[in-house]
XYZ file of C-alpha atoms in Angstrom:
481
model
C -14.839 17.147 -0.671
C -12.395 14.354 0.385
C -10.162 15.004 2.947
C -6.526 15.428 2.396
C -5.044 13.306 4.656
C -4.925 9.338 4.337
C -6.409 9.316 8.355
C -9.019 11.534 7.394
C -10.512 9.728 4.670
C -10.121 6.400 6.724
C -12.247 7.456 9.294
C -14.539 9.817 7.938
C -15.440 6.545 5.330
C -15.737 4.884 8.399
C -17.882 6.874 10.063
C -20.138 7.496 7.046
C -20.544 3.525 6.847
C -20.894 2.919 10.516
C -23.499 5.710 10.901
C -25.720 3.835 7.999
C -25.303 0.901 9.472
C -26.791 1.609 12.659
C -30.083 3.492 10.735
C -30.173 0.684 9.038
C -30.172 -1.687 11.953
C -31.815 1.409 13.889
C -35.065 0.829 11.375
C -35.263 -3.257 11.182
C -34.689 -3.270 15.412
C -38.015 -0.738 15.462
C -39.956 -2.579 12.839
C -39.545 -5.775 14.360
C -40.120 -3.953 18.213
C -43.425 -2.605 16.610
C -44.331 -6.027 14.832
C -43.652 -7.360 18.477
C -45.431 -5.121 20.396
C -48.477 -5.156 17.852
C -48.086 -8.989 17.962
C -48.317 -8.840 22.108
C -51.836 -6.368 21.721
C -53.379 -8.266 18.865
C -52.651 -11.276 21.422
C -54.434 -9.615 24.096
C -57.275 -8.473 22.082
C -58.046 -11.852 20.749
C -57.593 -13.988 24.094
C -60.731 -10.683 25.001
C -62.761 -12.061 22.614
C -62.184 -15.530 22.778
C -63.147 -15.155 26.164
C -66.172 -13.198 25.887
C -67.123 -15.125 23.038
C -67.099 -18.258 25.762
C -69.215 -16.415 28.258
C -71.967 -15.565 25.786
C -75.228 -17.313 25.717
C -78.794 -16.612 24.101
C -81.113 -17.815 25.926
C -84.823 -17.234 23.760
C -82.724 -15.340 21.623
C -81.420 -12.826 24.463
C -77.732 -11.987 24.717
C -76.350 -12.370 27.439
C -72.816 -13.126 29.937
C -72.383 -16.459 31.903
C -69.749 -14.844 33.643
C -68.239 -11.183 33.885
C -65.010 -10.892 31.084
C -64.313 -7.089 32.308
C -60.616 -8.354 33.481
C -58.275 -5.433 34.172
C -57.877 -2.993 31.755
C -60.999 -3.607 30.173
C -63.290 -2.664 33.341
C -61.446 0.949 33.321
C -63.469 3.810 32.303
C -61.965 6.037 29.271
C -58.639 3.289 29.056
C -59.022 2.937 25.088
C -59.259 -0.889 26.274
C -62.986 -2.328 25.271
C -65.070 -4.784 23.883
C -68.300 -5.088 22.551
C -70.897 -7.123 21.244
C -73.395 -6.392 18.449
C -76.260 -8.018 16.494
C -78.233 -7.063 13.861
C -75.522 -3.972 13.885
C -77.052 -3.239 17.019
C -74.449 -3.035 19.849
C -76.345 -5.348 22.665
C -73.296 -5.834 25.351
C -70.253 -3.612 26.185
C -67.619 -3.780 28.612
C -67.787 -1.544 31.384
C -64.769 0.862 30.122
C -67.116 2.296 27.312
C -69.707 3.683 29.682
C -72.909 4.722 27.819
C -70.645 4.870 24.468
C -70.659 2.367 21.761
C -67.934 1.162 19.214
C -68.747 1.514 15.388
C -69.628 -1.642 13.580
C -66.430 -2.891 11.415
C -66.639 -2.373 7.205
C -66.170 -5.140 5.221
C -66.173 -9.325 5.980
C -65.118 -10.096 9.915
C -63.820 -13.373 10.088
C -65.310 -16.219 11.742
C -64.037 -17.177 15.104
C -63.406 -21.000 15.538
C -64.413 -21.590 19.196
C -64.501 -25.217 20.787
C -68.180 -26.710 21.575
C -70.374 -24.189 23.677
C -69.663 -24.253 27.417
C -72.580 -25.501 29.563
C -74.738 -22.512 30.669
C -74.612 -21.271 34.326
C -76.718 -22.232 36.822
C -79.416 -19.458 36.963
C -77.809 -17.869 39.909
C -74.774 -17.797 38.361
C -75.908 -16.270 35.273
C -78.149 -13.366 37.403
C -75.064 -12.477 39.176
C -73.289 -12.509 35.470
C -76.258 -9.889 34.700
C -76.052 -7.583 38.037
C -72.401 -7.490 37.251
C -73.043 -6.147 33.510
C -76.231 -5.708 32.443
C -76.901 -5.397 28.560
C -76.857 -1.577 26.607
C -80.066 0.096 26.810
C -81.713 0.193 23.892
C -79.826 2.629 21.527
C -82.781 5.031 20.938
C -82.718 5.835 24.801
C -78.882 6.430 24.961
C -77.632 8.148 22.249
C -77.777 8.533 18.374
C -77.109 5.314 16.496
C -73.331 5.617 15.174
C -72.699 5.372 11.491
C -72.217 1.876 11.126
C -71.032 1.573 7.640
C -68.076 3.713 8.710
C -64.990 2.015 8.370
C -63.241 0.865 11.802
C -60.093 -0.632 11.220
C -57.255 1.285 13.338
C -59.857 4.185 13.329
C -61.289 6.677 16.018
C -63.897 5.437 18.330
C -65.139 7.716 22.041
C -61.746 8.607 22.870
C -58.844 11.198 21.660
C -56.526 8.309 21.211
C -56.474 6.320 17.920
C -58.112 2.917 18.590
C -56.462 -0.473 17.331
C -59.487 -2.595 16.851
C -59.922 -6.726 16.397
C -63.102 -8.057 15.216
C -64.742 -11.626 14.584
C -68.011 -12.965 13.866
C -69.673 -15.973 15.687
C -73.056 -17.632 16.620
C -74.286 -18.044 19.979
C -77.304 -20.262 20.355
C -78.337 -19.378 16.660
C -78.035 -15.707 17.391
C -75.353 -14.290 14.949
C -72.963 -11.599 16.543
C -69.822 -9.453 15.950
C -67.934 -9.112 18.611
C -64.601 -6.511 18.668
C -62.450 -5.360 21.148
C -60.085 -2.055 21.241
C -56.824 -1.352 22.482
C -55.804 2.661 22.452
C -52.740 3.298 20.148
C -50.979 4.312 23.322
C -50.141 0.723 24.026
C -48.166 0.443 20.967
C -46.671 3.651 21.084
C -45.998 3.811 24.224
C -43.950 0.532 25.243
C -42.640 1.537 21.777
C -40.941 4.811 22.279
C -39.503 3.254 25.446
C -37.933 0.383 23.651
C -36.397 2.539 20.834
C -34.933 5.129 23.454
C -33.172 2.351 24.895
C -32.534 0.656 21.343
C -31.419 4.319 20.193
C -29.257 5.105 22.667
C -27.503 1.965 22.727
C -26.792 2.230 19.289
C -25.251 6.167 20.043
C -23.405 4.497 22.800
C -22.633 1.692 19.787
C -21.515 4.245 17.130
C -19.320 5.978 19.714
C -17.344 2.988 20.308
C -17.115 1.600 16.573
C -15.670 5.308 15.843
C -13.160 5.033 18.632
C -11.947 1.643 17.541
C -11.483 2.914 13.923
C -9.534 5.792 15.206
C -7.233 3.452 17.354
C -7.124 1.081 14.074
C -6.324 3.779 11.743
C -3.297 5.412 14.462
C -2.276 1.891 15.122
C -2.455 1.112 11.070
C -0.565 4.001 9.773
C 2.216 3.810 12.833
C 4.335 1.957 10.245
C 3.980 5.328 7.660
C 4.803 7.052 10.350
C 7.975 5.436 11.010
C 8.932 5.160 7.397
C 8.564 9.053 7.005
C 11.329 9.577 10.394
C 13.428 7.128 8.701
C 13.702 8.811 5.626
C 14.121 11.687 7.451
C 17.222 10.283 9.017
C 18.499 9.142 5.651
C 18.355 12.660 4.105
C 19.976 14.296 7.107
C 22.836 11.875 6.164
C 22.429 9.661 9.880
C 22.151 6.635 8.107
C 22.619 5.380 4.653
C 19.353 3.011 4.452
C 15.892 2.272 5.992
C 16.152 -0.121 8.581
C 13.311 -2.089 10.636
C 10.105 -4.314 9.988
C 7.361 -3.126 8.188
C 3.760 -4.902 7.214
C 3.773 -6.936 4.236
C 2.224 -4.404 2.902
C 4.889 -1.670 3.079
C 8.057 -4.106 2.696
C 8.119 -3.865 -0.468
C 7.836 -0.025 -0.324
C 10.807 -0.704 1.805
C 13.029 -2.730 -0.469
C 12.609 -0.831 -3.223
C 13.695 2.479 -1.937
C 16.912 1.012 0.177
C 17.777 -0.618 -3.730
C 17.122 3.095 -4.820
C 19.448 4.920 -1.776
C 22.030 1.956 -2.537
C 21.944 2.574 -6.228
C 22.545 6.088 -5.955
C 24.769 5.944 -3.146
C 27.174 4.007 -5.801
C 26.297 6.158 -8.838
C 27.718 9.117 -6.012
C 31.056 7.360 -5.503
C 31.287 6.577 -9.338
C 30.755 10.504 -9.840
C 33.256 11.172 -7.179
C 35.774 8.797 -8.594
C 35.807 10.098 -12.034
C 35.090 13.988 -10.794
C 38.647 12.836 -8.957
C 40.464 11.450 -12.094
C 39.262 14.242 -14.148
C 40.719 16.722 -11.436
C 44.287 15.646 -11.492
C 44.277 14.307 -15.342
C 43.440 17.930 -15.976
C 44.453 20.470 -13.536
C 47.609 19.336 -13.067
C 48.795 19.420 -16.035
C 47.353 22.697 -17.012
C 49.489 23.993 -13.647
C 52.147 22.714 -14.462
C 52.076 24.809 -18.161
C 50.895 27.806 -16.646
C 54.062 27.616 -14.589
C 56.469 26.883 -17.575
C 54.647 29.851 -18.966
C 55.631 32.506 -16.378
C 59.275 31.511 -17.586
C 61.332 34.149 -19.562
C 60.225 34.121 -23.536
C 57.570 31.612 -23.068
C 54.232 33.858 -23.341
C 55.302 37.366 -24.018
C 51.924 38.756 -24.648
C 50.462 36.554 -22.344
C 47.568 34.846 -25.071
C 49.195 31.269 -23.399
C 48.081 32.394 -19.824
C 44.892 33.503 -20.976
C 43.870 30.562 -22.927
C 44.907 28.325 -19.560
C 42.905 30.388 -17.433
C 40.125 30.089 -19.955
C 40.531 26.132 -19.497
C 40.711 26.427 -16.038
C 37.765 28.245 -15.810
C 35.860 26.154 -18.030
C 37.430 23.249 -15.773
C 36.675 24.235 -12.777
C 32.959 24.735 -13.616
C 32.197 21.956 -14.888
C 34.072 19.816 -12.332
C 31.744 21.677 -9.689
C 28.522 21.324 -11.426
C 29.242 17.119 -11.511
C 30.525 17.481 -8.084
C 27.178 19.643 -6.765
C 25.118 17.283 -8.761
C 26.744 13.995 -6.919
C 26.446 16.057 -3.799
C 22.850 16.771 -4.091
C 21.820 12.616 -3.815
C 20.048 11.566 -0.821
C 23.195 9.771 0.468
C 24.816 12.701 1.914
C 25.977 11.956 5.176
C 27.384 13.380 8.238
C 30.678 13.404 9.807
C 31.706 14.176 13.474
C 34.517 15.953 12.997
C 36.572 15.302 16.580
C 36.915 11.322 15.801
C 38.497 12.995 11.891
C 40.787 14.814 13.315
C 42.179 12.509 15.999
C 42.890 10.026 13.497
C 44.493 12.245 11.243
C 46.312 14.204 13.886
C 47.818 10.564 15.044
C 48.885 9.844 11.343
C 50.569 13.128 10.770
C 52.596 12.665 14.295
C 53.934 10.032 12.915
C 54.688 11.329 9.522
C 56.604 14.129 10.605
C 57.998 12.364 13.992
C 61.194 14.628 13.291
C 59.983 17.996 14.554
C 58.073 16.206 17.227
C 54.762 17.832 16.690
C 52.157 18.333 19.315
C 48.476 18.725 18.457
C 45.813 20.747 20.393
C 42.904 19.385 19.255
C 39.898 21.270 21.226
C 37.214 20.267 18.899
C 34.381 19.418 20.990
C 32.306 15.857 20.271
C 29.098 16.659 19.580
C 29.481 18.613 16.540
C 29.290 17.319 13.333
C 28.978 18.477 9.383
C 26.881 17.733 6.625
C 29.425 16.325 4.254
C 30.420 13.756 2.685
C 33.610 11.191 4.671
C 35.845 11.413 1.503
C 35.540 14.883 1.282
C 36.083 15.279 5.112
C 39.123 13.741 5.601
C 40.611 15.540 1.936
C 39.795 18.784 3.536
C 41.056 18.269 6.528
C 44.363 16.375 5.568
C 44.949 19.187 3.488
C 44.897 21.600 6.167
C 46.720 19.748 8.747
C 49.643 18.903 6.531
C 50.122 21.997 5.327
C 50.306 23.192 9.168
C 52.648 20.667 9.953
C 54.667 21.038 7.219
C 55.328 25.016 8.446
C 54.756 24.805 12.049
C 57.753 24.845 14.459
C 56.377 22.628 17.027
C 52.637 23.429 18.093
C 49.235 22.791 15.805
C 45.987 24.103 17.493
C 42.464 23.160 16.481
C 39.409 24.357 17.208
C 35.793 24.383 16.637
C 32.542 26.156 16.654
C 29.233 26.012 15.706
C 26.998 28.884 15.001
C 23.921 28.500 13.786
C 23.967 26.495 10.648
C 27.530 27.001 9.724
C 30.462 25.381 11.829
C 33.842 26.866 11.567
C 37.156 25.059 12.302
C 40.546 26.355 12.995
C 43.629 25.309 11.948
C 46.695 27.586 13.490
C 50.312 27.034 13.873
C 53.458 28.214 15.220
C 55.566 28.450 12.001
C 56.563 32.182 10.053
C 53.024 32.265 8.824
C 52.896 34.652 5.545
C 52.163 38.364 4.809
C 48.504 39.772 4.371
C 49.356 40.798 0.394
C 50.404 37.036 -0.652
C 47.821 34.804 1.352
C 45.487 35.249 -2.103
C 48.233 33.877 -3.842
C 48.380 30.128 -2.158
C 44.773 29.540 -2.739
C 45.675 29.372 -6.986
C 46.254 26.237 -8.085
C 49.643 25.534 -8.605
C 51.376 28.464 -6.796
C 53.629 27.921 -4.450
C 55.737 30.240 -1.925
C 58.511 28.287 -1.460
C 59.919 25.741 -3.747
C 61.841 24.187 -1.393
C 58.780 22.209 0.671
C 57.568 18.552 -1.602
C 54.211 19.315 -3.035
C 52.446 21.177 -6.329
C 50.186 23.932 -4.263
C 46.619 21.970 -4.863
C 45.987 21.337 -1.247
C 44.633 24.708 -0.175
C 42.919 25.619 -3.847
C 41.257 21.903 -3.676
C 39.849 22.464 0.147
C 38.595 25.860 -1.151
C 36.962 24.426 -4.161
C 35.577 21.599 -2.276
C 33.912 23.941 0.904
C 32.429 26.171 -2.070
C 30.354 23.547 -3.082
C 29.139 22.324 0.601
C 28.182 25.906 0.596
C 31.058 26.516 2.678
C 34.596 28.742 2.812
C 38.150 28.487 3.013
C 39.675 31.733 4.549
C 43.748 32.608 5.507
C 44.519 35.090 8.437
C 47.339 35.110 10.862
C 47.312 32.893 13.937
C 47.256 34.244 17.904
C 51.265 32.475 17.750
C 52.350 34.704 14.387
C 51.577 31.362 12.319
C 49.130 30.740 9.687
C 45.642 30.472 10.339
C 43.244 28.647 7.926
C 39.297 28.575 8.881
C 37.103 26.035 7.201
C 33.332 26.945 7.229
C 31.150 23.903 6.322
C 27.359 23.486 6.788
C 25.971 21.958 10.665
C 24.464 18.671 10.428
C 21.723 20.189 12.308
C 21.154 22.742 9.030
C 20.056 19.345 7.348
């Protein structure tokens, strides 16, 4: 169920924690909005019945209003907003919003209303015009049923559709006891309610959307530095650099250090390899040349077992030698090498060296390409190459290069005798040689071979476009990487 990626499970924990966050905060916001709202009404209700609790008098005993308390919404016919006063669980005055309806008397004790010493009555005229303005209920048996008074009331249904919420106290007017309660339809909760939590709710969409935007940017922004790390490495295992270089968080730096101290540790356990791959080369090959050659003289090896135990050797040799080689080979340090910048700098050395037969070189190796092999083994290959051309050219060495695909062949050519199709197998064995009379043992062109075998590579002989010899190196692009 988790995702795969690093990102993924960033954000989608994210988002899971953000999203219960805001229903969390979504729920307290509408609880306290409702205890608010409910708060505002029960506010309402009770300044209703302070205030008709202030106009009431009882004059003889008789109910009645000082003053008319039917403010706006209570004077509004079928609102849900009402009051009403009862005695003796008779209702005796209503508010003009109830029309011939009555509210039920309230179950259980109704608290006592603390009200300040009784205002002074009206003046007579003041208290008819209180009494044209609302005039007492008619008695109950001439307007409708008596309600069931012992019904509970709290919250509950009353003349209209709408739930009622309903407030109710007890007080004493002129030693006539009375209950007086005022409604409020559950509209007015709901109502200012639903609009507050659209706006809360969609705030907190609008809310969510940006907190899940700003993890996104954190987690792109926060894993940048992976992302960098993973192209670096990259470059070090296509061989264009030997370490990881930049900044990096805390965090990662040690990441960091620890794998340059790995690439550096293996980059010298490589040249160690190298270095004894090298000794064990010429401690071992040459001298096994050399007694394969003292073997082909008269009366030496008859029967030939000598030559076949030495080719045994060489065999085992050579295998060996290559599997340490490949091995040292296969470490992340592998580099690249453009070749042109090689080849200049050996072409100027070998001028030099053979300054008698005033070479010239034709070097048309273009700049951009490059191989995925080591330096040492570079420059071995191609000082091989070149010195055996310029040891049989006449006065002309051409070079050239191309890459196809993931393979780039070079071309070494020159101008000298160059050498029959039936013997060119015979100069890539170690040790032979065609002619005695040139310095050298005959392990440069059986080395190069050995060495573009294990790149994955080729050494091949043909004739040149100028009757010379022509040797073609194939060694793996840099792009094949």
């Amino acid at each position: 169920m988790m995702p795969t990626s690093l990102a993924g499970r960033l954000v989608g924990g994210a988002a899971i924690f953000i999203m219960l966050a805001l229903l969390i905060a979504g729920g307290v916001i509408g609880a306290v909005l409702e205890h608010f709202v409910r708060g505002q009404i029960d506010q309402r209700l009770d300044g209703q019945l302070h205030a008709v609790a202030d106009a009431l008098v009882a004059p003889g005993g008789r109910l009645d209003l000082t003053r008319n308390v039917d403010a706006p919404p209570f004077d509004l016919p079928g609102s849900g907003w009402a009051w009403q006063v009862g005695h003796d669980g008779v209702p005796v005055l209503r508010s003009r919003s109830l029309g011939p309806a009555s509210l039920g008397h309230p179950a259980g004790p109704v608290p006592a209303l603390g009200l300040p010493p009784p205002f002074a009555p009206l003046d007579p005229q003041g208290r008819e015009l209180a009494r044209d303005r609302l005039k007492p209920a008619p008695p109950l048996s001439q307007e409708m049923a008596a309600p069931d008074w012992g019904r509970a009331m709290p919250d509950g249904g009353g003349p209209w559709t709408d739930t009622l919420l309903t407030r109710s106290v007890q007080t004493t007017i002129d030693a006539v006891p009375v209950v007086i309660t005022a409604t409020a339809p559950q509209r007015a909760l709901r109502g200012p309610l639903r609009d507050a939590l659209l706006t809360v709710g969609a705030s907190l969409l609008v809310l969510a959307a940006a907190f899940l935007a700003a993890v996104l940017l954190q987690v792109r922004v926060g894993l940048r530095p992976l992302t960098a790390l993973r192209s670096r490495l990259a470059e070090v295992r296509k061989g264009r650099t030997d370490r990881i270089a930049g900044s990096y968080p805390q965090e990662l730096q040690p990441l960091v250090d620890e794998l340059n101290a790995l690439l550096e540790q293996n980059a010298e356990s490589l040249v160690r390899a190298r270095r004894h791959v090298s000794n064990l080369a010429h401690g071992l090959k040459t001298p096994l040349a050399s007694l394969a050659v003292a073997l082909d003289g008269p009366g030496y090896d008859p029967q030939g077992r000598y030559h076949a135990l030495l080719d045994l050797m060489d065999r085992q040799i050579r295998h060996h030698l290559r599997r340490a080689r490949a091995a040292a080979l296969g470490s992340p340090a592998r580099s690249q090498v453009a070749l042109a910048p090689r080849v200049a700098d050996l072409a100027t050395a070998l001028v030099k060296i053979y300054a008698d037969k005033a070479l010239r070189f034709d070097n048309h190796v273009p700049p951009g390409i490059a191989v995925a092999c080591d330096q040492q083994d570079v420059d071995e290959m191609l000082g091989n190459l070149l010195d055996n051309a310029c040891k049989w050219a006449r006065g002309v060495v051409t070079i050239t290069a191309v890459e196809a695909g993931r393979l780039v062949a070079l071309s070494i050519a020159d101008d000298g005798p160059g050498l029959a199709p039936d013997r060119l197998p015979d100069v890539l064995r170690p040790g032979r040689r065609l002619d005695e009379s040139t310095p050298g043992y005959g392990f440069g062109l059986p080395i190069t071979r050995e060495l573009a075998e294990l790149y994955g590579g080729a050494l091949s002989l043909g004739s040149s476009s100028s009757s010379g010899l022509s040797a073609v190196l194939t060694l793996p692009a840099a792009a094949a990487l």
